[in-house]
mmCIF file of C-alpha atoms in Angstrom:
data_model
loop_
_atom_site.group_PDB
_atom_site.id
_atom_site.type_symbol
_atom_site.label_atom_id
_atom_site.label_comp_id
_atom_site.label_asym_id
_atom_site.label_seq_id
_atom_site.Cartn_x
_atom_site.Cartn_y
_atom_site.Cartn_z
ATOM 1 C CA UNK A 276 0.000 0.000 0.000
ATOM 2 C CA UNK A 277 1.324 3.518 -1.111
ATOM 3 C CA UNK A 278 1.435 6.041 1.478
ATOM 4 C CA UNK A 279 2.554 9.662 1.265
ATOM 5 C CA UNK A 280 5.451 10.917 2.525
ATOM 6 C CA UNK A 281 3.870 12.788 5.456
ATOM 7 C CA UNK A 282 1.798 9.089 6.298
ATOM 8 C CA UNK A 283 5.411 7.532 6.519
ATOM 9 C CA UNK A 284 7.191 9.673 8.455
ATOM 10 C CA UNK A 285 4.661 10.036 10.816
ATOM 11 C CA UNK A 286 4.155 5.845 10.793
ATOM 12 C CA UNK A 287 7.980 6.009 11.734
ATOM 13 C CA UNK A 288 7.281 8.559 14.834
ATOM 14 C CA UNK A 289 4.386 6.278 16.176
ATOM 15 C CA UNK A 290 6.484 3.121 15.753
ATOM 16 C CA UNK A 291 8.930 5.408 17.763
ATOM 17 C CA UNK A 292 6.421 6.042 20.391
ATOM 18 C CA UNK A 293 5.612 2.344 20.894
ATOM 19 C CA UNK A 294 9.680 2.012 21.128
ATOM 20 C CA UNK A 295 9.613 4.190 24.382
ATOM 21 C CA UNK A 296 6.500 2.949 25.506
ATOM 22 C CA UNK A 297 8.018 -0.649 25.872
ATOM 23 C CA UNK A 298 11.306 0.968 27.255
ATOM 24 C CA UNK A 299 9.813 2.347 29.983
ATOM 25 C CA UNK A 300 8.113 -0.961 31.251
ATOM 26 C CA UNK A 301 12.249 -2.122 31.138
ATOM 27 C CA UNK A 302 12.708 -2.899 35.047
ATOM 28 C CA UNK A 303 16.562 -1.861 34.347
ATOM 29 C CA UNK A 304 16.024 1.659 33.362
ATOM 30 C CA UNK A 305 12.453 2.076 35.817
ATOM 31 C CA UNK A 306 14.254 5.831 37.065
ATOM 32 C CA UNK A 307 13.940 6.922 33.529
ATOM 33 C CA UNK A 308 10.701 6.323 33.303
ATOM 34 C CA UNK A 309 9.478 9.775 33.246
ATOM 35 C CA UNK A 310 11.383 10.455 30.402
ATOM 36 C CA UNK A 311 10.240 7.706 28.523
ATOM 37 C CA UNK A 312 6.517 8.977 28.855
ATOM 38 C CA UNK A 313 7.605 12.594 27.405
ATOM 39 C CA UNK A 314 9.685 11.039 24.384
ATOM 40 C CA UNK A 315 6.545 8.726 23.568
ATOM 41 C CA UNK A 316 4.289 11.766 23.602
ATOM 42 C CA UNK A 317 6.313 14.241 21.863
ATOM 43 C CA UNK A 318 6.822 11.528 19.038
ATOM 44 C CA UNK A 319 3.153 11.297 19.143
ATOM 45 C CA UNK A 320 3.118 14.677 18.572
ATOM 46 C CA UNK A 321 5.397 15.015 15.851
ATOM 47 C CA UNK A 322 3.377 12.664 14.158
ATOM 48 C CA UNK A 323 0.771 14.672 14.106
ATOM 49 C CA UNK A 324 2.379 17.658 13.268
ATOM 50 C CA UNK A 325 4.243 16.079 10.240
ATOM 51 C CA UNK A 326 0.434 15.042 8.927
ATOM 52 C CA UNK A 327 -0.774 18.486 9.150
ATOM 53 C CA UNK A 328 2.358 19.267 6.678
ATOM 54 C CA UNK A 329 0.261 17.835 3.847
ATOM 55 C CA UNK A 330 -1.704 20.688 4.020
ATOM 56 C CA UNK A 331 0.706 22.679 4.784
ATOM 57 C CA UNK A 332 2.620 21.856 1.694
ATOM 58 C CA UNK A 333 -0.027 20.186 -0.875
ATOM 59 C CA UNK A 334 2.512 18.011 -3.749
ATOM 60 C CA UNK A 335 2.257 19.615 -6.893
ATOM 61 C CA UNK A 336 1.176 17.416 -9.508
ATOM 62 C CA UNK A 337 2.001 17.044 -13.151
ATOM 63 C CA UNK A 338 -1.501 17.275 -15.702
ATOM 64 C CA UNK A 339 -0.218 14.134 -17.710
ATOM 65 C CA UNK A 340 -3.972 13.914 -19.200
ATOM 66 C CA UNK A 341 -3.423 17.830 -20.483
ATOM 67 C CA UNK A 342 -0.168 17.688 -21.693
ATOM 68 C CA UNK A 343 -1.150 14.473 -23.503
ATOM 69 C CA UNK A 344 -4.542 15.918 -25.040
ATOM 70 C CA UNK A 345 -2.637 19.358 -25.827
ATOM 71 C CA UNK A 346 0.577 17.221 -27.885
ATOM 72 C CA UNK A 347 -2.325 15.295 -29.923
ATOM 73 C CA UNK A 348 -3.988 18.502 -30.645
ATOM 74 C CA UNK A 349 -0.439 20.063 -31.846
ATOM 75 C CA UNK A 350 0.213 16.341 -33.915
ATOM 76 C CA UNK A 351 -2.987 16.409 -35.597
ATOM 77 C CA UNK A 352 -3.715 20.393 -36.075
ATOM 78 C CA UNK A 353 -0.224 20.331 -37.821
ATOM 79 C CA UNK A 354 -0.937 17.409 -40.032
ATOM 80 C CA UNK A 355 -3.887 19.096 -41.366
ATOM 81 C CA UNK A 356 -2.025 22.258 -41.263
ATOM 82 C CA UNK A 357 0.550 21.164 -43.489
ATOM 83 C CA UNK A 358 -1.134 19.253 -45.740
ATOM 84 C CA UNK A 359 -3.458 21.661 -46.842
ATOM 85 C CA UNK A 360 -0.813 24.174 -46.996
ATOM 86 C CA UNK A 361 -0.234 27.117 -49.892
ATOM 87 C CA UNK A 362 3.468 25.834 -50.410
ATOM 88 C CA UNK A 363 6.608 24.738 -48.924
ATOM 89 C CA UNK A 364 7.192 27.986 -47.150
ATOM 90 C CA UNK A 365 3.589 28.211 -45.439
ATOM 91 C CA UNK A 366 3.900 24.303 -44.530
ATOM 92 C CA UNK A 367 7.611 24.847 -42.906
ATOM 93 C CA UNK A 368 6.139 28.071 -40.950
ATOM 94 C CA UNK A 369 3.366 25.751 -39.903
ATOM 95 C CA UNK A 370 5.985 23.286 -38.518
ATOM 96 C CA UNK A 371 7.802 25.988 -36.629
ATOM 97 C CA UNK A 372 4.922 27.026 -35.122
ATOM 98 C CA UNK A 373 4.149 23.221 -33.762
ATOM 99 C CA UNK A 374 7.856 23.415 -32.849
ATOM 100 C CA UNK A 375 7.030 26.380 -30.453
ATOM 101 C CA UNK A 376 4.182 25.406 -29.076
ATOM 102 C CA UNK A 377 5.951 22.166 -27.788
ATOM 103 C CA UNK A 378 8.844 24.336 -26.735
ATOM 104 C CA UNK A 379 6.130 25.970 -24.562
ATOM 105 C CA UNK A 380 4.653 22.457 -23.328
ATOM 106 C CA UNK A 381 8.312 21.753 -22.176
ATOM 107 C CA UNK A 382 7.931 24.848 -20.333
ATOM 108 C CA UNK A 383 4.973 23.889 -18.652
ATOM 109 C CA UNK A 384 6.688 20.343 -17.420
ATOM 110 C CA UNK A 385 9.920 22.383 -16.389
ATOM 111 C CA UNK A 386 7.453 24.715 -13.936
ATOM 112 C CA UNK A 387 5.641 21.776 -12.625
ATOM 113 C CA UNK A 388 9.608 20.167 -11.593
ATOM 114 C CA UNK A 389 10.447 23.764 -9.952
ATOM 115 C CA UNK A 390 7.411 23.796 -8.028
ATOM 116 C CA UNK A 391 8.054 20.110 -6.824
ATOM 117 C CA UNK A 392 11.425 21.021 -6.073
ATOM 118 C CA UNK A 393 10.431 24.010 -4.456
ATOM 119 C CA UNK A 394 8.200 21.151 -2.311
ATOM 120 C CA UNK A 395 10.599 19.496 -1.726
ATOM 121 C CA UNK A 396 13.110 22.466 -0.019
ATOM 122 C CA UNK A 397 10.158 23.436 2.167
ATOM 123 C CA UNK A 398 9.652 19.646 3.391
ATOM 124 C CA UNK A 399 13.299 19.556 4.017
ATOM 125 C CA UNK A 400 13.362 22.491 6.334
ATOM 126 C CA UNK A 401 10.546 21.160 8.427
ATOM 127 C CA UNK A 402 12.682 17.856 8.427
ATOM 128 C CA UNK A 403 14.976 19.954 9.452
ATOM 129 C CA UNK A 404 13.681 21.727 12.537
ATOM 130 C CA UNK A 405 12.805 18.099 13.767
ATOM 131 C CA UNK A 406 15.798 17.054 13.407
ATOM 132 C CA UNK A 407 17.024 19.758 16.135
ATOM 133 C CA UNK A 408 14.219 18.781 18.513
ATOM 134 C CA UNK A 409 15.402 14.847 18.006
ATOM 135 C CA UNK A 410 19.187 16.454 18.584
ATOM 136 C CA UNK A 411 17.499 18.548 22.151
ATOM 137 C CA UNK A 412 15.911 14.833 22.816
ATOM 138 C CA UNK A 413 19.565 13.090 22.344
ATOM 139 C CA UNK A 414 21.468 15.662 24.882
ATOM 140 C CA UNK A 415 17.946 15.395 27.243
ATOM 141 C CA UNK A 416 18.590 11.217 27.240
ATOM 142 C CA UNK A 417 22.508 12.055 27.982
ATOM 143 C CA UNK A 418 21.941 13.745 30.676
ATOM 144 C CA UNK A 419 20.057 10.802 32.416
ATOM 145 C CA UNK A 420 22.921 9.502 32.838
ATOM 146 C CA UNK A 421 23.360 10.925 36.076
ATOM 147 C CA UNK A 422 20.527 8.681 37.740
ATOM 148 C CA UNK A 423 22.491 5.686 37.637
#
């Protein structure tokens, strides 16, 4: 089953949360308990905050149907176009016309890969600010140390 990328991650931080939940029923590290509770909710959370990213940051998608109906339009206007052309010269402007209007189709795919990698910079800075809260969490389990 495909799941988005905001469904995985967040799948991750719950299986994270069960991790800590299990760890603090560990008779061995019982003083850390406490701890354990706060990192299972606070992965809870950030799985719930990384779901409300997909709103945040919607994935642009690529209109494969348009693209395709606007190159068969181009293929069979131009056919026509050409055949029932005055000469040589009108046909060959014909073709450079088609030729354009495919260089602008290309420019409609290279927008849609911008704005998906535009996605894809503002996904990695909120993967980044978690990643500082999981590097707070790391230096927060360190300092347990000093209960045993």
């Amino acid at each position: 089953m495909k799941s988005s990328v905001f469904q995985f991650i967040a799948s991750l931080e719950r299986d994270l949360a069960l991790f800590y939940d299990r760890l603090r029923t560990l008779p061995r590290l019982s003083k850390s308990g406490e701890l354990f509770s706060f990192m299972s909710r606070h992965c809870e959370d950030h799985a719930r905050a990384i779901e409300r990213l997909s709103g945040k940051h919607p994935k642009p998608g690529l209109e494969q149907r348009f693209l395709l109906d606007v190159h068969r339009q181009i293929r069979q206007s131009l056919l026509e176009e050409v055949r029932d052309a005055e000469d040589e010269v009108d046909a060959l402007q014909k073709i450079s016309k088609a030729e354009e209007l495919t260089g602008k189709l290309y420019n409609v795919i290279a927008r849609h890969y911008r704005e998906k990698a535009e996605w894809c910079l503002a996904l990695a800075a909120e993967m980044d600010e978690i990643a500082e809260e999981e590097f707070a969490h790391r230096d927060m389990v360190l300092r347990e140390n000093k209960k045993y």
